[in-house]
Amino acid sequence: MLESSRFLPSETKMTDAYKIAILEGDAIGPEIVAQAVRVFSTVSARSEAEFELINAPFGAGAYFEHGKAFPDETKAICDGADAILKGPVGLSHEESKKIPVEEQAERGAILPLRARYNTFANFRPIFLSENMAHFSPLKPEVIEGGIDILLIRELVGGLYFGSKKRGVNEAGLRYVHETLEYDENQIRQVLEVAFDQARLRKKRLHNIHKSNVLMSSVFWNEVLDEVHQQYQDVEVVHLLVDAAATALCLNPGQFDVMVMENMFGDILSDQGGGILGSLGLMPSACIGPEKAYYEPSHGSAPDIAGKDIANPYSMIGSVAMMLEMSFSMQKEADAVWSAMRSVFEGGYSTADLSAAGDSIKIVSTIEFGDLVIKELDTLLA
Ligand code: IPM
Ligand code: MN
């Protein structure tokens, strides 16, 4: 789906196994990771590649067991891995309150993971094949031919990582201060990734910003104009972030590659899951200069944990993205996508997508995995 060739530099492996750190995460995490892990054995049985999977604690469970959401042992395993597969982390609002704020899964695990490997480019494909178009809540005439957008979110800067403080001001009022900061290199590097992807696809890049209000967007757009000089074959379309939210609903077909600041990308990528019909259809890749990790765009859904009903598509799709982007295994990655799509196209669905029609057969997390693995095995035979 992402038409890049090898994305990250790494030595060609002939005999050694690729080392993959597996961070199962919390709530539905272990259930959907279990289905994703099955893909590695099928792919390795049907290709030259070998995978060594190393489990490591990460998230709320890690905090309760080891006192840290991102324990040192896990850091060492991730440091030594060729790529990282991460399940969703976090607990319900009530359960999270038992954990000190700085060790809660978001601040204590996810953001430090992103910062550690400087995974500045977050690829969030918003994709529905034509035959899966019925899963979308949008009218068929609005998404004729399905949906195929690549949202690229800056992931290690902006509002998430700017300086923050709380206090009491001179008037005696409690106040908060939270900043959106970027230097030009941080903006340039994610824009280059986005332009490269636009060049490989339809040569159209939507730049999403808020330059009518935010100085940070004015600066972002200045850097974009400079980077654009090197990509004159790519058309840039500027769109304010609020207008982009509307356009994603009314006419998603106008978008191909979109690029934006961290917080804008967090919000619009969830809207992407909305127009597909479920966040369970949103895998992602978080790419840094030397290391990448792969995760679903959604949370750990504690309300449905342990019921074997979660949709593992986003987790298995994250493995497909790893095969392609970290290991250049394009054929195998394509086969994983095809396997999942043919399961859906065969009339099966997980419960999150059940609104889609009466003829649909609802399958459990494990049954969906069984169907995908069977299909994948045939495709790679
Ligand atoms: C995401 C998630 C994370 C984010 C949270 C869990 C920290 O919502 O990956 O989109 O806000 O980036
Ligand atoms: Mn999010």
XYZ file of C-alpha atoms and ligand atoms in Angstrom:
394
model
C 0.000 0.000 0.000
C 2.804 2.401 0.867
C 4.797 2.387 -2.272
C 8.133 3.011 -0.647
C 10.920 0.531 -1.075
C 13.165 -0.190 1.899
C 12.512 2.666 4.250
C 15.072 2.265 6.943
C 18.720 1.524 6.432
C 19.658 -1.870 7.802
C 21.960 -4.647 6.726
C 20.612 -7.319 4.454
C 20.014 -10.417 6.503
C 20.469 -13.777 4.904
C 20.725 -16.141 7.797
C 20.155 -14.151 10.990
C 16.629 -13.727 12.228
C 15.077 -10.290 12.381
C 14.747 -9.401 16.045
C 11.334 -8.000 16.876
C 10.426 -6.565 20.262
C 6.808 -7.397 21.050
C 5.100 -5.005 23.453
C 1.701 -6.565 24.071
C 0.312 -3.664 26.054
C -2.882 -3.601 28.102
C -6.575 -4.593 27.891
C -7.248 -5.828 24.316
C -3.507 -5.491 23.547
C -2.484 -9.134 24.203
C -5.565 -10.460 22.340
C -4.899 -8.584 19.103
C -1.108 -8.925 19.348
C -1.573 -12.721 19.570
C -3.242 -12.685 16.137
C -0.553 -10.401 14.678
C 2.200 -12.673 15.982
C 0.766 -15.616 14.026
C 1.545 -13.703 10.823
C 5.287 -13.892 11.547
C 5.277 -17.697 11.692
C 3.281 -18.005 8.473
C 5.502 -15.516 6.648
C 8.662 -17.166 7.890
C 7.411 -20.633 6.870
C 6.741 -19.279 3.367
C 9.831 -17.069 2.835
C 13.561 -16.868 3.529
C 13.009 -14.606 6.513
C 13.220 -15.677 10.119
C 11.878 -13.710 13.020
C 12.958 -13.783 16.616
C 10.144 -12.358 18.728
C 11.037 -11.022 22.174
C 8.230 -10.068 24.540
C 8.773 -7.112 26.842
C 6.511 -5.438 29.425
C 5.153 -2.002 28.483
C 2.233 0.119 29.685
C -0.007 -0.046 32.757
C 0.643 -3.758 33.364
C 4.374 -3.056 33.301
C 3.890 -0.322 35.889
C 2.031 -2.642 38.274
C 4.584 -5.431 37.853
C 7.837 -3.515 37.557
C 7.061 -0.019 38.889
C 7.686 1.569 35.489
C 5.482 1.873 32.398
C 8.584 1.618 30.181
C 11.013 -0.498 32.248
C 14.778 -0.434 31.604
C 14.664 -4.091 30.584
C 12.143 -3.198 27.860
C 14.292 -0.282 26.706
C 17.265 -2.651 26.318
C 15.179 -5.151 24.326
C 13.856 -2.382 22.058
C 17.376 -0.951 21.616
C 18.567 -4.341 20.402
C 15.588 -5.021 18.118
C 15.376 -4.476 14.359
C 11.789 -3.293 14.780
C 9.165 -2.988 17.489
C 5.539 -4.127 17.410
C 3.474 -2.364 20.036
C -0.061 -3.167 21.132
C -2.361 -0.519 22.602
C -1.725 0.478 26.215
C -3.653 2.110 29.039
C -6.520 1.309 31.368
C -9.930 2.800 32.101
C -10.082 6.298 33.557
C -10.776 4.854 37.015
C -7.988 2.241 36.908
C -5.502 4.787 35.546
C -6.010 6.905 38.636
C -4.161 4.200 40.640
C -1.015 5.094 38.703
C 0.947 8.324 39.274
C 0.330 10.744 36.387
C 3.908 10.551 35.069
C 3.781 6.728 34.922
C 0.394 6.490 33.204
C 0.738 4.686 29.917
C 0.568 7.729 27.632
C 3.099 9.931 29.431
C 5.107 7.100 30.967
C 5.372 4.722 28.014
C 4.160 5.908 24.596
C 5.656 9.388 24.491
C 9.028 8.187 25.888
C 9.079 5.388 23.278
C 8.518 7.932 20.506
C 11.137 10.281 21.935
C 13.735 7.520 22.475
C 13.742 6.541 18.807
C 12.858 9.977 17.424
C 10.035 8.439 15.403
C 9.138 11.713 13.776
C 7.112 10.408 10.829
C 3.867 8.660 11.682
C 2.225 6.956 8.715
C -1.512 6.471 9.241
C -3.146 4.987 6.152
C -6.897 5.603 5.943
C -7.861 2.842 3.570
C -11.004 0.959 2.543
C -11.021 -1.170 -0.585
C -13.968 -0.746 -2.937
C -15.406 -4.028 -1.713
C -15.151 -2.907 1.912
C -16.785 0.456 1.211
C -19.977 -0.665 2.965
C -18.163 -0.434 6.316
C -17.971 3.343 5.980
C -20.758 5.432 7.546
C -20.460 7.763 4.541
C -22.918 7.386 1.669
C -21.751 5.172 -1.215
C -21.799 8.121 -3.630
C -19.403 10.037 -1.346
C -16.788 7.269 -1.292
C -17.194 5.769 -4.701
C -14.261 3.434 -5.211
C -13.362 3.232 -1.536
C -11.001 5.445 0.479
C -7.237 5.680 0.037
C -5.506 8.409 2.030
C -2.072 8.436 3.617
C -2.071 10.746 6.633
C 1.417 11.655 7.803
C 1.567 13.044 11.307
C 4.640 14.678 12.843
C 5.098 12.589 15.983
C 7.840 13.890 18.247
C 7.368 17.656 18.373
C 4.678 20.320 18.420
C 2.109 20.688 21.144
C 2.791 17.239 22.618
C 6.455 17.866 23.327
C 6.637 21.651 23.923
C 7.447 23.108 27.328
C 4.677 22.876 29.894
C 4.092 24.333 33.301
C 1.394 24.933 35.852
C 1.346 27.471 38.632
C -0.351 30.433 40.240
C -0.026 33.770 38.479
C 0.410 37.258 39.919
C -3.338 37.673 40.212
C -3.442 34.550 42.391
C -5.131 32.479 39.703
C -4.079 28.935 38.861
C -2.839 28.816 35.284
C -1.372 26.436 32.746
C 1.166 27.034 30.006
C 1.652 24.561 27.171
C 3.598 25.362 24.043
C 3.807 24.303 20.427
C 7.475 24.288 19.474
C 9.372 23.244 16.353
C 12.714 24.077 14.876
C 13.030 24.197 11.106
C 14.808 20.822 10.894
C 11.980 19.043 12.669
C 9.485 20.466 10.210
C 11.690 19.872 7.180
C 12.343 16.206 7.919
C 8.664 15.231 8.149
C 7.795 17.336 5.096
C 10.482 15.549 3.082
C 8.973 12.197 4.028
C 5.528 13.463 3.005
C 6.766 14.866 -0.319
C 8.559 11.573 -1.040
C 5.323 9.666 -0.454
C 3.319 12.140 -2.554
C 5.824 11.653 -5.361
C 5.330 7.868 -5.202
C 1.546 8.222 -5.230
C -0.584 10.864 -6.971
C 1.900 13.766 -6.707
C -0.543 15.762 -4.622
C 0.178 16.801 -1.035
C -2.404 18.376 1.249
C -0.669 20.565 3.800
C -2.931 20.868 6.854
C -2.350 23.894 9.076
C -3.922 26.807 10.944
C -1.889 29.733 9.618
C -4.787 32.159 9.984
C -4.228 31.973 13.748
C -1.061 30.110 14.724
C 2.431 31.479 14.251
C 3.693 27.896 14.278
C 1.672 27.215 11.120
C 3.004 30.355 9.395
C 6.515 29.052 10.101
C 5.614 25.475 9.064
C 4.320 26.829 5.741
C 7.493 28.885 5.144
C 9.589 25.743 5.578
C 7.177 23.901 3.300
C 7.690 26.480 0.536
C 11.460 25.900 0.802
C 11.160 22.097 0.731
C 8.697 22.323 -2.166
C 11.511 23.755 -4.347
C 13.004 20.236 -4.408
C 9.665 18.661 -5.286
C 8.245 20.858 -8.004
C 6.556 17.880 -9.623
C 4.306 17.602 -6.526
C 1.255 19.852 -6.272
C 0.706 21.328 -2.795
C -2.831 22.074 -1.634
C -3.087 24.164 1.537
C -6.039 23.517 3.802
C -6.908 24.820 7.254
C -7.261 22.024 9.773
C -10.878 22.820 10.635
C -11.856 22.852 6.962
C -9.942 19.579 6.503
C -12.136 17.938 9.156
C -15.237 18.835 7.133
C -13.672 17.881 3.804
C -12.752 14.426 5.136
C -16.475 13.779 5.636
C -17.858 15.478 2.547
C -15.293 14.517 -0.060
C -12.494 12.232 1.180
C -11.625 11.386 -2.433
C -9.867 14.746 -2.844
C -7.106 13.629 -0.460
C -4.130 11.472 -1.291
C -1.205 12.328 1.023
C -1.821 14.717 3.933
C 0.832 16.093 6.309
C 0.392 17.930 9.588
C 1.575 18.842 13.086
C 1.394 16.241 15.874
C -1.844 17.313 17.601
C -3.683 18.002 14.333
C -2.646 14.523 13.202
C -3.867 12.901 16.397
C -7.332 14.347 15.891
C -7.698 13.956 12.127
C -6.395 10.383 12.153
C -9.147 9.375 14.584
C -11.585 11.039 12.217
C -9.991 8.881 9.543
C -11.001 5.821 11.574
C -14.488 7.321 11.765
C -14.913 7.598 8.010
C -13.678 4.003 7.596
C -16.269 2.807 10.078
C -13.953 1.812 12.932
C -10.680 2.749 14.564
C -9.996 -0.979 14.365
C -9.138 -0.377 10.707
C -6.267 2.019 11.498
C -2.762 0.520 11.627
C 0.276 2.805 11.767
C 4.031 3.046 11.410
C 6.195 5.365 13.500
C 9.445 5.938 11.656
C 12.669 7.382 13.021
C 16.123 7.741 11.507
C 17.312 4.379 12.843
C 14.375 2.552 14.298
C 10.687 2.173 13.640
C 7.860 0.916 15.733
C 4.423 -0.169 14.577
C 1.141 0.162 16.431
C -2.605 0.528 15.915
C -3.772 4.158 16.011
C -6.389 3.317 18.612
C -6.421 2.752 22.356
C -6.680 -0.394 24.465
C -10.520 -0.507 24.732
C -10.707 -1.790 28.358
C -14.509 -2.099 28.029
C -14.208 -5.013 25.588
C -11.006 -6.605 26.932
C -11.041 -10.373 27.488
C -14.158 -10.930 25.354
C -12.425 -12.099 22.176
C -14.339 -9.540 20.107
C -11.712 -6.877 19.334
C -10.832 -6.300 15.687
C -7.186 -7.310 15.089
C -7.007 -5.676 11.597
C -5.105 -2.593 12.837
C -2.600 -4.815 14.666
C -2.093 -7.248 11.779
C -1.938 -4.276 9.385
C 0.851 -2.848 11.549
C 2.803 -6.077 10.909
C 2.204 -5.634 7.159
C 3.614 -2.115 7.431
C 6.650 -3.467 9.306
C 7.310 -6.143 6.689
C 7.264 -3.496 3.995
C 8.918 -0.524 5.646
C 11.512 -2.144 7.916
C 12.315 -5.312 5.958
C 11.403 -4.487 2.317
C 9.208 -7.597 2.165
C 6.758 -6.033 -0.243
C 5.329 -9.283 -1.553
C 4.623 -10.620 1.922
C 3.196 -7.275 3.086
C 0.844 -7.177 0.099
C -0.224 -10.741 0.861
C -1.117 -9.797 4.447
C -3.286 -6.909 3.200
C -4.930 -9.108 0.580
C -5.584 -11.858 3.119
C -7.358 -9.459 5.482
C -9.333 -7.838 2.711
C -10.500 -11.105 1.287
C -11.755 -12.162 4.711
C -13.878 -9.006 4.882
C -14.870 -9.302 1.253
C -15.944 -12.875 1.967
C -18.695 -11.459 4.191
C -16.961 -11.833 7.552
C -16.670 -8.992 10.005
C -15.665 -8.298 13.572
C -18.252 -6.879 15.988
C -17.069 -3.262 15.705
C -18.094 -3.311 12.038
C -21.345 -5.165 12.542
C -23.525 -2.180 11.681
C -22.590 -2.875 8.103
C -25.385 -5.261 7.104
C -27.441 -8.353 7.922
C -25.694 -10.798 5.630
C -22.422 -10.237 7.516
C -21.066 -13.119 9.608
C -19.590 -11.783 12.841
C -16.383 -13.508 13.892
C -14.318 -13.320 17.069
C -10.767 -11.978 17.317
C -9.336 -15.496 17.118
C -11.648 -16.596 14.294
C -10.656 -13.531 12.281
C -7.016 -14.505 12.885
C -7.734 -18.091 11.765
C -9.322 -16.876 8.518
C -6.492 -14.438 7.775
C -3.778 -17.013 8.449
C -5.466 -19.604 6.240
C -5.782 -17.096 3.395
C -2.219 -15.834 3.879
C -0.823 -19.326 3.816
C -2.537 -19.942 0.460
C -1.412 -16.605 -0.978
C 2.237 -17.220 -0.094
C 2.285 -20.903 -1.029
C -2.412 7.975 19.248
C -2.861 8.009 20.677
C -1.733 8.626 21.498
C -1.514 10.035 21.002
C -1.958 8.647 23.017
C -2.397 7.311 23.541
C -0.731 9.166 23.727
O -4.056 8.708 20.823
O -1.394 7.334 18.956
O -3.076 8.620 18.410
O -2.222 10.951 21.433
O -0.637 10.218 20.172
Mn -4.892 9.385 18.970
